[in-house]
mmCIF file of C-alpha atoms in Angstrom:
data_model
loop_
_atom_site.group_PDB
_atom_site.id
_atom_site.type_symbol
_atom_site.label_atom_id
_atom_site.label_comp_id
_atom_site.label_asym_id
_atom_site.label_seq_id
_atom_site.Cartn_x
_atom_site.Cartn_y
_atom_site.Cartn_z
ATOM 1 C CA UNK A 26 -6.568 11.094 33.298
ATOM 2 C CA UNK A 27 -9.153 12.642 31.003
ATOM 3 C CA UNK A 28 -7.937 15.199 28.506
ATOM 4 C CA UNK A 29 -9.684 17.550 26.139
ATOM 5 C CA UNK A 30 -9.402 17.411 22.348
ATOM 6 C CA UNK A 31 -7.022 20.396 22.457
ATOM 7 C CA UNK A 32 -4.570 18.883 24.916
ATOM 8 C CA UNK A 33 -3.019 15.516 25.511
ATOM 9 C CA UNK A 34 -3.434 12.810 22.904
ATOM 10 C CA UNK A 35 -6.357 14.464 21.162
ATOM 11 C CA UNK A 36 -4.277 17.400 20.033
ATOM 12 C CA UNK A 37 -2.066 15.210 17.846
ATOM 13 C CA UNK A 38 -3.183 11.621 17.633
ATOM 14 C CA UNK A 39 -1.325 8.767 15.943
ATOM 15 C CA UNK A 40 -3.935 8.894 13.190
ATOM 16 C CA UNK A 41 -3.705 12.633 12.544
ATOM 17 C CA UNK A 42 -0.476 12.326 10.579
ATOM 18 C CA UNK A 43 -1.160 9.165 8.618
ATOM 19 C CA UNK A 44 -2.590 10.806 5.519
ATOM 20 C CA UNK A 45 -1.794 14.464 6.044
ATOM 21 C CA UNK A 46 0.720 14.539 3.203
ATOM 22 C CA UNK A 47 -1.474 13.270 0.406
ATOM 23 C CA UNK A 48 -3.861 10.472 1.244
ATOM 24 C CA UNK A 49 -3.220 7.226 -0.566
ATOM 25 C CA UNK A 50 -0.062 8.616 -2.150
ATOM 26 C CA UNK A 51 1.808 7.716 1.024
ATOM 27 C CA UNK A 52 0.921 4.081 0.669
ATOM 28 C CA UNK A 53 1.876 4.080 -3.001
ATOM 29 C CA UNK A 54 5.249 5.548 -2.146
ATOM 30 C CA UNK A 55 5.805 2.814 0.384
ATOM 31 C CA UNK A 56 5.047 0.114 -2.168
ATOM 32 C CA UNK A 57 7.368 1.741 -4.652
ATOM 33 C CA UNK A 58 10.200 1.717 -2.147
ATOM 34 C CA UNK A 59 9.498 -1.932 -1.361
ATOM 35 C CA UNK A 60 9.861 -2.997 -4.974
ATOM 36 C CA UNK A 61 12.609 -0.628 -6.078
ATOM 37 C CA UNK A 62 15.221 -2.105 -3.759
ATOM 38 C CA UNK A 63 14.730 -5.631 -5.015
ATOM 39 C CA UNK A 64 13.019 -6.669 -1.812
ATOM 40 C CA UNK A 65 10.647 -9.612 -2.186
ATOM 41 C CA UNK A 66 6.973 -8.732 -2.412
ATOM 42 C CA UNK A 67 5.086 -8.860 0.874
ATOM 43 C CA UNK A 68 2.957 -11.644 -0.518
ATOM 44 C CA UNK A 69 5.972 -13.797 -1.303
ATOM 45 C CA UNK A 70 7.127 -17.022 0.265
ATOM 46 C CA UNK A 71 7.134 -17.006 4.060
ATOM 47 C CA UNK A 72 10.486 -16.764 5.783
ATOM 48 C CA UNK A 73 11.575 -17.229 9.363
ATOM 49 C CA UNK A 74 13.578 -14.402 10.881
ATOM 50 C CA UNK A 75 17.002 -15.531 11.997
ATOM 51 C CA UNK A 76 17.182 -15.706 15.763
ATOM 52 C CA UNK A 77 19.642 -13.111 16.994
ATOM 53 C CA UNK A 78 21.834 -13.184 20.072
ATOM 54 C CA UNK A 79 19.846 -11.961 23.063
ATOM 55 C CA UNK A 80 21.746 -9.626 25.379
ATOM 56 C CA UNK A 81 18.791 -9.088 27.722
ATOM 57 C CA UNK A 82 20.438 -10.673 30.764
ATOM 58 C CA UNK A 83 23.580 -8.532 30.511
ATOM 59 C CA UNK A 84 22.005 -5.364 29.147
ATOM 60 C CA UNK A 85 18.975 -4.458 31.242
ATOM 61 C CA UNK A 86 17.345 -2.221 28.657
ATOM 62 C CA UNK A 87 14.814 -2.170 25.835
ATOM 63 C CA UNK A 88 14.448 0.276 22.947
ATOM 64 C CA UNK A 89 10.797 0.950 22.043
ATOM 65 C CA UNK A 90 9.564 2.914 18.992
ATOM 66 C CA UNK A 91 5.913 3.962 19.040
ATOM 67 C CA UNK A 92 3.444 6.411 17.500
ATOM 68 C CA UNK A 93 3.205 10.031 18.573
ATOM 69 C CA UNK A 94 1.023 10.567 21.674
ATOM 70 C CA UNK A 95 0.470 6.845 22.207
ATOM 71 C CA UNK A 96 1.734 6.505 25.787
ATOM 72 C CA UNK A 97 0.442 7.756 29.123
ATOM 73 C CA UNK A 98 2.232 10.909 30.239
ATOM 74 C CA UNK A 99 2.768 12.231 33.774
ATOM 75 C CA UNK A 100 1.751 15.549 35.272
ATOM 76 C CA UNK A 101 2.928 18.614 33.389
ATOM 77 C CA UNK A 102 3.627 16.283 30.434
ATOM 78 C CA UNK A 103 6.726 14.916 32.139
ATOM 79 C CA UNK A 104 7.731 11.271 32.103
ATOM 80 C CA UNK A 105 5.840 8.097 31.311
ATOM 81 C CA UNK A 106 4.330 6.684 34.533
ATOM 82 C CA UNK A 107 3.730 3.118 33.357
ATOM 83 C CA UNK A 108 7.186 2.817 31.821
ATOM 84 C CA UNK A 109 8.764 4.202 34.979
ATOM 85 C CA UNK A 110 6.839 1.665 37.062
ATOM 86 C CA UNK A 111 8.059 -1.128 34.754
ATOM 87 C CA UNK A 112 11.668 -0.044 35.215
ATOM 88 C CA UNK A 113 11.281 0.222 38.976
ATOM 89 C CA UNK A 114 9.879 -3.301 39.162
ATOM 90 C CA UNK A 115 12.207 -5.076 36.717
ATOM 91 C CA UNK A 116 15.360 -2.982 36.620
ATOM 92 C CA UNK A 117 14.976 -2.813 32.826
ATOM 93 C CA UNK A 118 15.336 0.745 31.506
ATOM 94 C CA UNK A 119 13.212 1.747 28.522
ATOM 95 C CA UNK A 120 14.471 4.057 25.809
ATOM 96 C CA UNK A 121 11.116 5.230 24.501
ATOM 97 C CA UNK A 122 10.871 7.165 21.236
ATOM 98 C CA UNK A 123 7.696 8.432 19.576
ATOM 99 C CA UNK A 124 9.217 8.365 16.095
ATOM 100 C CA UNK A 125 6.463 6.645 14.090
ATOM 101 C CA UNK A 126 4.226 9.063 12.206
ATOM 102 C CA UNK A 127 3.163 6.868 9.303
ATOM 103 C CA UNK A 128 3.442 3.148 8.600
ATOM 104 C CA UNK A 129 5.096 3.471 5.198
ATOM 105 C CA UNK A 130 7.359 6.303 6.252
ATOM 106 C CA UNK A 131 8.622 4.155 9.136
ATOM 107 C CA UNK A 132 8.968 1.153 6.834
ATOM 108 C CA UNK A 133 11.177 3.279 4.591
ATOM 109 C CA UNK A 134 13.455 4.001 7.551
ATOM 110 C CA UNK A 135 13.994 0.393 8.554
ATOM 111 C CA UNK A 136 13.504 -1.762 5.456
ATOM 112 C CA UNK A 137 17.031 -1.607 4.041
ATOM 113 C CA UNK A 138 18.634 -2.643 7.327
ATOM 114 C CA UNK A 139 16.111 -5.427 7.815
ATOM 115 C CA UNK A 140 16.644 -6.599 4.250
ATOM 116 C CA UNK A 141 20.389 -6.720 4.897
ATOM 117 C CA UNK A 142 19.914 -8.707 8.105
ATOM 118 C CA UNK A 143 21.032 -5.833 10.330
ATOM 119 C CA UNK A 144 19.875 -4.633 13.736
ATOM 120 C CA UNK A 145 17.651 -1.545 13.338
ATOM 121 C CA UNK A 146 18.489 -0.331 16.845
ATOM 122 C CA UNK A 147 15.004 -1.104 18.176
ATOM 123 C CA UNK A 148 13.786 -4.005 20.271
ATOM 124 C CA UNK A 149 10.071 -3.262 20.015
ATOM 125 C CA UNK A 150 8.031 -1.484 17.343
ATOM 126 C CA UNK A 151 4.345 -0.691 16.946
ATOM 127 C CA UNK A 152 2.716 -0.787 13.495
ATOM 128 C CA UNK A 153 -0.794 -1.180 12.104
ATOM 129 C CA UNK A 154 -2.019 -4.678 11.288
ATOM 130 C CA UNK A 155 -1.484 -4.532 7.518
ATOM 131 C CA UNK A 156 2.122 -3.398 7.993
ATOM 132 C CA UNK A 157 2.626 -6.015 10.691
ATOM 133 C CA UNK A 158 1.422 -8.606 8.178
ATOM 134 C CA UNK A 159 3.993 -7.400 5.633
ATOM 135 C CA UNK A 160 6.870 -7.557 8.114
ATOM 136 C CA UNK A 161 5.884 -11.046 9.218
ATOM 137 C CA UNK A 162 5.663 -12.312 5.629
ATOM 138 C CA UNK A 163 9.069 -10.843 4.819
ATOM 139 C CA UNK A 164 10.553 -12.707 7.787
ATOM 140 C CA UNK A 165 11.741 -9.490 9.413
ATOM 141 C CA UNK A 166 10.320 -10.007 12.899
ATOM 142 C CA UNK A 167 11.048 -12.645 15.530
ATOM 143 C CA UNK A 168 8.691 -15.296 16.833
ATOM 144 C CA UNK A 169 7.685 -14.535 20.411
ATOM 145 C CA UNK A 170 8.402 -16.861 23.316
ATOM 146 C CA UNK A 171 5.061 -17.658 25.024
ATOM 147 C CA UNK A 172 6.812 -18.519 28.291
ATOM 148 C CA UNK A 173 7.713 -14.821 28.625
ATOM 149 C CA UNK A 174 4.122 -13.726 27.955
ATOM 150 C CA UNK A 175 1.865 -15.323 30.605
ATOM 151 C CA UNK A 176 -0.354 -12.268 31.131
ATOM 152 C CA UNK A 177 -0.582 -11.539 27.421
ATOM 153 C CA UNK A 178 -1.584 -15.106 26.637
ATOM 154 C CA UNK A 179 -4.180 -15.220 29.417
ATOM 155 C CA UNK A 180 -5.644 -11.728 29.090
ATOM 156 C CA UNK A 181 -5.757 -11.054 25.335
ATOM 157 C CA UNK A 182 -9.375 -10.310 24.404
ATOM 158 C CA UNK A 183 -11.034 -12.918 22.197
ATOM 159 C CA UNK A 184 -11.665 -10.357 19.444
ATOM 160 C CA UNK A 185 -7.895 -10.023 18.844
ATOM 161 C CA UNK A 186 -6.695 -13.581 19.427
ATOM 162 C CA UNK A 187 -6.189 -14.953 15.944
ATOM 163 C CA UNK A 188 -5.957 -12.491 13.039
ATOM 164 C CA UNK A 189 -5.566 -14.093 9.614
ATOM 165 C CA UNK A 190 -2.136 -12.488 9.175
ATOM 166 C CA UNK A 191 -0.781 -13.865 12.483
ATOM 167 C CA UNK A 192 -2.802 -16.914 13.591
ATOM 168 C CA UNK A 193 -2.510 -17.469 17.317
ATOM 169 C CA UNK A 194 -0.423 -14.314 17.730
ATOM 170 C CA UNK A 195 2.904 -16.067 17.197
ATOM 171 C CA UNK A 196 4.691 -12.830 16.235
ATOM 172 C CA UNK A 197 2.605 -9.961 17.582
ATOM 173 C CA UNK A 198 0.374 -8.641 20.341
ATOM 174 C CA UNK A 199 -1.954 -5.665 19.926
ATOM 175 C CA UNK A 200 -1.096 -2.379 21.609
ATOM 176 C CA UNK A 201 -4.588 -1.024 20.988
ATOM 177 C CA UNK A 202 -7.619 -1.799 18.905
ATOM 178 C CA UNK A 203 -9.013 0.782 16.481
ATOM 179 C CA UNK A 204 -12.762 0.850 15.876
ATOM 180 C CA UNK A 205 -14.154 2.723 12.889
ATOM 181 C CA UNK A 206 -17.649 4.023 13.654
ATOM 182 C CA UNK A 207 -20.100 6.709 12.571
ATOM 183 C CA UNK A 208 -19.995 9.948 14.539
ATOM 184 C CA UNK A 209 -22.510 12.765 14.301
ATOM 185 C CA UNK A 210 -23.252 16.118 15.894
ATOM 186 C CA UNK A 211 -26.803 16.011 17.213
ATOM 187 C CA UNK A 212 -27.200 19.771 16.903
ATOM 188 C CA UNK A 213 -26.131 19.707 13.258
ATOM 189 C CA UNK A 214 -28.505 16.827 12.424
ATOM 190 C CA UNK A 215 -31.473 18.438 14.135
ATOM 191 C CA UNK A 216 -31.538 15.751 16.776
ATOM 192 C CA UNK A 217 -31.639 12.885 14.272
ATOM 193 C CA UNK A 218 -29.493 9.791 14.717
ATOM 194 C CA UNK A 219 -27.152 8.859 11.885
ATOM 195 C CA UNK A 220 -26.344 5.161 11.955
ATOM 196 C CA UNK A 221 -25.583 3.866 8.459
ATOM 197 C CA UNK A 222 -23.298 4.510 5.509
ATOM 198 C CA UNK A 223 -26.382 4.656 3.287
ATOM 199 C CA UNK A 224 -27.682 7.529 5.379
ATOM 200 C CA UNK A 225 -24.367 9.340 5.053
ATOM 201 C CA UNK A 226 -24.409 8.940 1.281
ATOM 202 C CA UNK A 227 -28.097 9.382 0.502
ATOM 203 C CA UNK A 228 -29.753 11.637 3.094
ATOM 204 C CA UNK A 229 -30.366 15.009 1.378
ATOM 205 C CA UNK A 230 -30.440 16.771 4.748
ATOM 206 C CA UNK A 231 -26.799 15.843 5.226
ATOM 207 C CA UNK A 232 -25.632 16.976 1.792
ATOM 208 C CA UNK A 233 -22.313 18.793 1.930
ATOM 209 C CA UNK A 234 -21.824 17.974 5.590
ATOM 210 C CA UNK A 235 -20.569 14.397 5.376
ATOM 211 C CA UNK A 236 -17.014 13.242 5.944
ATOM 212 C CA UNK A 237 -15.207 10.001 5.127
ATOM 213 C CA UNK A 238 -11.703 9.007 6.146
ATOM 214 C CA UNK A 239 -8.665 9.205 3.893
ATOM 215 C CA UNK A 240 -7.606 5.815 5.274
ATOM 216 C CA UNK A 241 -8.601 3.419 2.488
ATOM 217 C CA UNK A 242 -9.327 0.376 4.636
ATOM 218 C CA UNK A 243 -11.721 2.301 6.856
ATOM 219 C CA UNK A 244 -13.809 4.118 4.255
ATOM 220 C CA UNK A 245 -13.884 1.267 1.742
ATOM 221 C CA UNK A 246 -14.390 -1.310 4.485
ATOM 222 C CA UNK A 247 -17.392 0.495 5.971
ATOM 223 C CA UNK A 248 -18.878 0.918 2.487
ATOM 224 C CA UNK A 249 -18.372 -2.780 1.689
ATOM 225 C CA UNK A 250 -20.268 -3.689 4.853
ATOM 226 C CA UNK A 251 -23.106 -1.380 3.839
ATOM 227 C CA UNK A 252 -23.223 -3.140 0.456
ATOM 228 C CA UNK A 253 -23.588 -6.477 2.223
ATOM 229 C CA UNK A 254 -20.028 -7.581 1.466
ATOM 230 C CA UNK A 255 -17.531 -9.057 3.893
ATOM 231 C CA UNK A 256 -14.361 -6.899 4.125
ATOM 232 C CA UNK A 257 -12.446 -10.049 5.036
ATOM 233 C CA UNK A 258 -13.416 -11.838 1.798
ATOM 234 C CA UNK A 259 -14.261 -9.252 -0.866
ATOM 235 C CA UNK A 260 -13.406 -9.522 -4.572
ATOM 236 C CA UNK A 261 -12.053 -6.967 -7.054
ATOM 237 C CA UNK A 262 -15.613 -6.361 -8.277
ATOM 238 C CA UNK A 263 -16.770 -5.764 -4.708
ATOM 239 C CA UNK A 264 -13.996 -3.227 -4.216
ATOM 240 C CA UNK A 265 -14.883 -1.420 -7.426
ATOM 241 C CA UNK A 266 -18.539 -1.304 -6.370
ATOM 242 C CA UNK A 267 -17.552 0.354 -3.091
ATOM 243 C CA UNK A 268 -15.397 2.894 -4.915
ATOM 244 C CA UNK A 269 -18.267 3.646 -7.303
ATOM 245 C CA UNK A 270 -20.644 4.109 -4.366
ATOM 246 C CA UNK A 271 -18.316 6.659 -2.807
ATOM 247 C CA UNK A 272 -17.614 8.314 -6.170
ATOM 248 C CA UNK A 273 -21.311 8.995 -6.510
ATOM 249 C CA UNK A 274 -21.193 10.760 -3.146
ATOM 250 C CA UNK A 275 -18.247 12.842 -4.311
ATOM 251 C CA UNK A 276 -19.853 13.770 -7.636
ATOM 252 C CA UNK A 277 -23.124 14.787 -6.010
ATOM 253 C CA UNK A 278 -21.222 16.778 -3.363
ATOM 254 C CA UNK A 279 -22.900 14.746 -0.644
ATOM 255 C CA UNK A 280 -19.397 14.156 0.729
ATOM 256 C CA UNK A 281 -17.752 17.335 1.929
ATOM 257 C CA UNK A 282 -14.263 15.866 2.124
ATOM 258 C CA UNK A 283 -12.040 12.931 2.994
ATOM 259 C CA UNK A 284 -10.050 13.608 6.143
ATOM 260 C CA UNK A 285 -7.435 12.377 8.530
ATOM 261 C CA UNK A 286 -7.966 13.032 12.206
ATOM 262 C CA UNK A 287 -8.679 16.692 11.423
ATOM 263 C CA UNK A 288 -12.393 15.896 11.078
ATOM 264 C CA UNK A 289 -12.688 16.346 14.841
ATOM 265 C CA UNK A 290 -12.831 20.147 14.850
ATOM 266 C CA UNK A 291 -15.378 20.247 12.010
ATOM 267 C CA UNK A 292 -17.548 17.665 13.736
ATOM 268 C CA UNK A 293 -17.401 19.520 17.028
ATOM 269 C CA UNK A 294 -18.412 22.802 15.353
ATOM 270 C CA UNK A 295 -21.100 21.169 13.217
ATOM 271 C CA UNK A 296 -19.445 21.953 9.882
ATOM 272 C CA UNK A 297 -19.566 18.185 9.481
ATOM 273 C CA UNK A 298 -22.935 16.892 10.582
ATOM 274 C CA UNK A 299 -21.837 13.249 10.397
ATOM 275 C CA UNK A 300 -18.779 11.290 9.358
ATOM 276 C CA UNK A 301 -16.863 8.050 9.482
ATOM 277 C CA UNK A 302 -14.663 8.374 12.572
ATOM 278 C CA UNK A 303 -12.224 6.631 14.875
ATOM 279 C CA UNK A 304 -13.673 5.680 18.214
ATOM 280 C CA UNK A 305 -10.790 7.035 20.285
ATOM 281 C CA UNK A 306 -11.415 10.525 18.911
ATOM 282 C CA UNK A 307 -15.131 10.259 19.642
ATOM 283 C CA UNK A 308 -14.485 9.414 23.295
ATOM 284 C CA UNK A 309 -12.388 12.538 23.697
ATOM 285 C CA UNK A 310 -14.856 14.769 21.841
ATOM 286 C CA UNK A 311 -17.735 13.567 23.992
ATOM 287 C CA UNK A 312 -15.876 14.613 27.131
ATOM 288 C CA UNK A 313 -16.163 18.266 26.027
ATOM 289 C CA UNK A 314 -19.176 18.238 23.711
ATOM 290 C CA UNK A 315 -22.232 16.133 24.638
ATOM 291 C CA UNK A 316 -23.746 16.862 21.215
ATOM 292 C CA UNK A 317 -21.250 14.476 19.630
ATOM 293 C CA UNK A 318 -22.694 10.971 19.414
ATOM 294 C CA UNK A 319 -21.639 7.718 17.810
ATOM 295 C CA UNK A 320 -23.443 4.833 16.163
ATOM 296 C CA UNK A 321 -22.544 1.307 15.159
ATOM 297 C CA UNK A 322 -24.252 0.425 11.848
ATOM 298 C CA UNK A 323 -26.376 -2.710 11.805
ATOM 299 C CA UNK A 324 -24.029 -3.965 9.090
ATOM 300 C CA UNK A 325 -21.102 -3.737 11.510
ATOM 301 C CA UNK A 326 -17.886 -1.757 11.670
ATOM 302 C CA UNK A 327 -14.229 -2.064 10.720
ATOM 303 C CA UNK A 328 -11.838 -3.114 13.447
ATOM 304 C CA UNK A 329 -8.064 -2.972 13.150
ATOM 305 C CA UNK A 330 -5.162 -2.869 15.568
ATOM 306 C CA UNK A 331 -1.739 -1.414 16.181
ATOM 307 C CA UNK A 332 0.654 -4.177 17.120
ATOM 308 C CA UNK A 333 3.868 -4.777 19.026
ATOM 309 C CA UNK A 334 6.587 -6.767 17.244
ATOM 310 C CA UNK A 335 10.232 -7.608 17.927
ATOM 311 C CA UNK A 336 12.360 -6.908 14.824
ATOM 312 C CA UNK A 337 14.891 -9.407 13.544
ATOM 313 C CA UNK A 338 18.331 -8.943 15.118
ATOM 314 C CA UNK A 339 16.919 -7.015 18.108
ATOM 315 C CA UNK A 340 19.442 -7.180 20.956
ATOM 316 C CA UNK A 341 16.963 -7.392 23.824
ATOM 317 C CA UNK A 342 14.192 -9.763 22.782
ATOM 318 C CA UNK A 343 13.441 -11.149 26.245
ATOM 319 C CA UNK A 344 13.286 -7.662 27.746
ATOM 320 C CA UNK A 345 10.914 -6.602 24.968
ATOM 321 C CA UNK A 346 8.690 -9.598 25.685
ATOM 322 C CA UNK A 347 8.619 -8.682 29.364
ATOM 323 C CA UNK A 348 7.480 -5.174 28.425
ATOM 324 C CA UNK A 349 4.732 -6.545 26.174
ATOM 325 C CA UNK A 350 3.552 -8.809 28.974
ATOM 326 C CA UNK A 351 3.576 -5.930 31.478
ATOM 327 C CA UNK A 352 0.994 -4.042 29.436
ATOM 328 C CA UNK A 353 -1.300 -7.056 29.597
ATOM 329 C CA UNK A 354 -1.588 -6.731 33.357
ATOM 330 C CA UNK A 355 -4.896 -4.983 34.213
ATOM 331 C CA UNK A 356 -3.279 -2.099 36.140
ATOM 332 C CA UNK A 357 -0.873 -0.805 33.479
ATOM 333 C CA UNK A 358 -3.409 -1.602 30.740
ATOM 334 C CA UNK A 359 -6.000 0.569 32.491
ATOM 335 C CA UNK A 360 -3.588 3.479 32.876
ATOM 336 C CA UNK A 361 -2.739 3.326 29.193
ATOM 337 C CA UNK A 362 -6.379 3.061 28.072
ATOM 338 C CA UNK A 363 -7.390 5.984 30.279
ATOM 339 C CA UNK A 364 -4.862 8.164 28.519
ATOM 340 C CA UNK A 365 -5.150 7.180 24.860
ATOM 341 C CA UNK A 366 -8.878 6.257 24.806
ATOM 342 C CA UNK A 367 -8.632 3.574 22.129
ATOM 343 C CA UNK A 368 -9.909 -0.005 22.401
ATOM 344 C CA UNK A 369 -8.118 -1.864 25.168
ATOM 345 C CA UNK A 370 -7.233 -5.420 24.037
ATOM 346 C CA UNK A 371 -6.849 -6.649 27.627
ATOM 347 C CA UNK A 372 -9.543 -8.710 29.340
ATOM 348 C CA UNK A 373 -10.213 -8.006 33.012
ATOM 349 C CA UNK A 374 -9.267 -4.333 32.874
ATOM 350 C CA UNK A 375 -12.702 -2.854 33.620
ATOM 351 C CA UNK A 376 -12.375 -2.756 37.411
ATOM 352 C CA UNK A 377 -8.980 -1.044 37.258
ATOM 353 C CA UNK A 378 -10.197 1.442 34.651
ATOM 354 C CA UNK A 379 -13.259 2.263 36.762
ATOM 355 C CA UNK A 380 -10.955 3.316 39.603
ATOM 356 C CA UNK A 381 -9.472 5.923 37.270
ATOM 357 C CA UNK A 382 -12.641 6.985 35.433
ATOM 358 C CA UNK A 383 -15.976 5.186 35.606
ATOM 359 C CA UNK A 384 -17.225 6.807 32.396
ATOM 360 C CA UNK A 385 -14.317 5.346 30.474
ATOM 361 C CA UNK A 386 -14.886 1.928 32.025
ATOM 362 C CA UNK A 387 -18.504 2.051 30.829
ATOM 363 C CA UNK A 388 -17.610 3.135 27.297
ATOM 364 C CA UNK A 389 -18.062 0.388 24.703
ATOM 365 C CA UNK A 390 -15.674 2.347 22.493
ATOM 366 C CA UNK A 391 -12.850 1.480 24.902
ATOM 367 C CA UNK A 392 -14.140 -1.820 26.288
ATOM 368 C CA UNK A 393 -16.471 -3.328 23.672
ATOM 369 C CA UNK A 394 -19.229 -5.511 25.068
ATOM 370 C CA UNK A 395 -20.083 -8.844 23.430
ATOM 371 C CA UNK A 396 -22.704 -7.235 21.188
ATOM 372 C CA UNK A 397 -20.290 -4.641 19.861
ATOM 373 C CA UNK A 398 -17.405 -7.091 19.508
ATOM 374 C CA UNK A 399 -19.641 -9.372 17.451
ATOM 375 C CA UNK A 400 -20.121 -6.563 14.902
ATOM 376 C CA UNK A 401 -16.384 -6.033 14.367
ATOM 377 C CA UNK A 402 -14.973 -6.943 10.957
ATOM 378 C CA UNK A 403 -11.319 -6.945 9.854
ATOM 379 C CA UNK A 404 -10.227 -5.734 6.424
ATOM 380 C CA UNK A 405 -8.523 -8.623 4.703
ATOM 381 C CA UNK A 406 -4.795 -8.749 4.147
ATOM 382 C CA UNK A 407 -3.839 -7.615 0.641
ATOM 383 C CA UNK A 408 -1.159 -8.891 -1.678
ATOM 384 C CA UNK A 409 1.384 -6.359 -2.917
ATOM 385 C CA UNK A 410 -0.358 -6.179 -6.301
ATOM 386 C CA UNK A 411 -3.765 -5.678 -4.701
ATOM 387 C CA UNK A 412 -2.444 -3.040 -2.354
ATOM 388 C CA UNK A 413 -0.956 -1.029 -5.205
ATOM 389 C CA UNK A 414 -4.065 -1.302 -7.390
ATOM 390 C CA UNK A 415 -6.533 -0.555 -4.614
ATOM 391 C CA UNK A 416 -4.569 2.398 -3.253
ATOM 392 C CA UNK A 417 -4.287 3.878 -6.749
ATOM 393 C CA UNK A 418 -8.044 3.698 -7.221
ATOM 394 C CA UNK A 419 -8.687 5.155 -3.790
ATOM 395 C CA UNK A 420 -6.178 7.946 -4.292
ATOM 396 C CA UNK A 421 -7.993 8.910 -7.488
ATOM 397 C CA UNK A 422 -11.320 8.867 -5.642
ATOM 398 C CA UNK A 423 -10.198 11.224 -2.894
ATOM 399 C CA UNK A 424 -8.149 13.442 -5.196
ATOM 400 C CA UNK A 425 -4.802 12.573 -3.642
#
């Protein structure tokens, strides 16, 4: 089940493509599309998606769109074992497509149909929390039926139970959690531990060998925490202070560059001594390079999630709910976590994961313990105006 960084999920993770085409410019383009078509702002009045006819009983199928390399794959990269097991058990076939490379790009594909009240040809989609929040506010996803989700309701980890954008998980369930941490190469740091944003930005021995992420919520969020601010409650002034803090690191050349997932090769080689990183990548790097370490700052870390939602007008809502619930059973959840190496949102999965790989079961990057979970902080949901303003400032910072 373990793969190296050059094969399997590590070779092309769902994060690697998010900002590859120009950092914050992608997000700005998405906002522009949202407004240009006369679609209500994401922060507008809440709406309830119209309940569509459900053909689940007659049509034993479900259409699932997900991120690239975000599903367990069989030997020789053939088939999807957990999906095949689901079909064998339920008789429900799954048309699985890895056609999501970027939240805003995907939004651009589906927003006109959703706006027009049309079926987008998908019963289940997976998007990052801030995009999930937008879709919920626009009324473009369906409320889930808790009677179809007994395992999900019982086994959802406390850390993910009630995000501000979907209290009580009425519309969504997390596919994975994403922890933003500090990673460092012990050889490149001379054996020193790097465990704070202040150290990244101020330690002269790290000058020119520091990386931050081109994902705004991660880099700004971690910097806000270091400044003693709560990413779930920050003000405009707080945001500007975080940008200024990072700008100082850019101007002094302390920061080498802002990256997507491509920081992994530089970190492994030592070209980056330390950086802000995604935990799933760190797990995979450590499997091949014991010099790669991670640290959770005392101030805490940013936690987000990718989430499963049923679009408005989906034809097979009940079947989609059954698939969501299936992945909240410990067995399938363990198989998925062992392959993708991101935070598993399912309680009670440790024993099953240990059967596949004890090292993964012991990793707090995949199964956070209470101490680590207590340090997790979400980045607050932004209004459309805030999102546009903040992304513009961040894009200028990183030179996008």
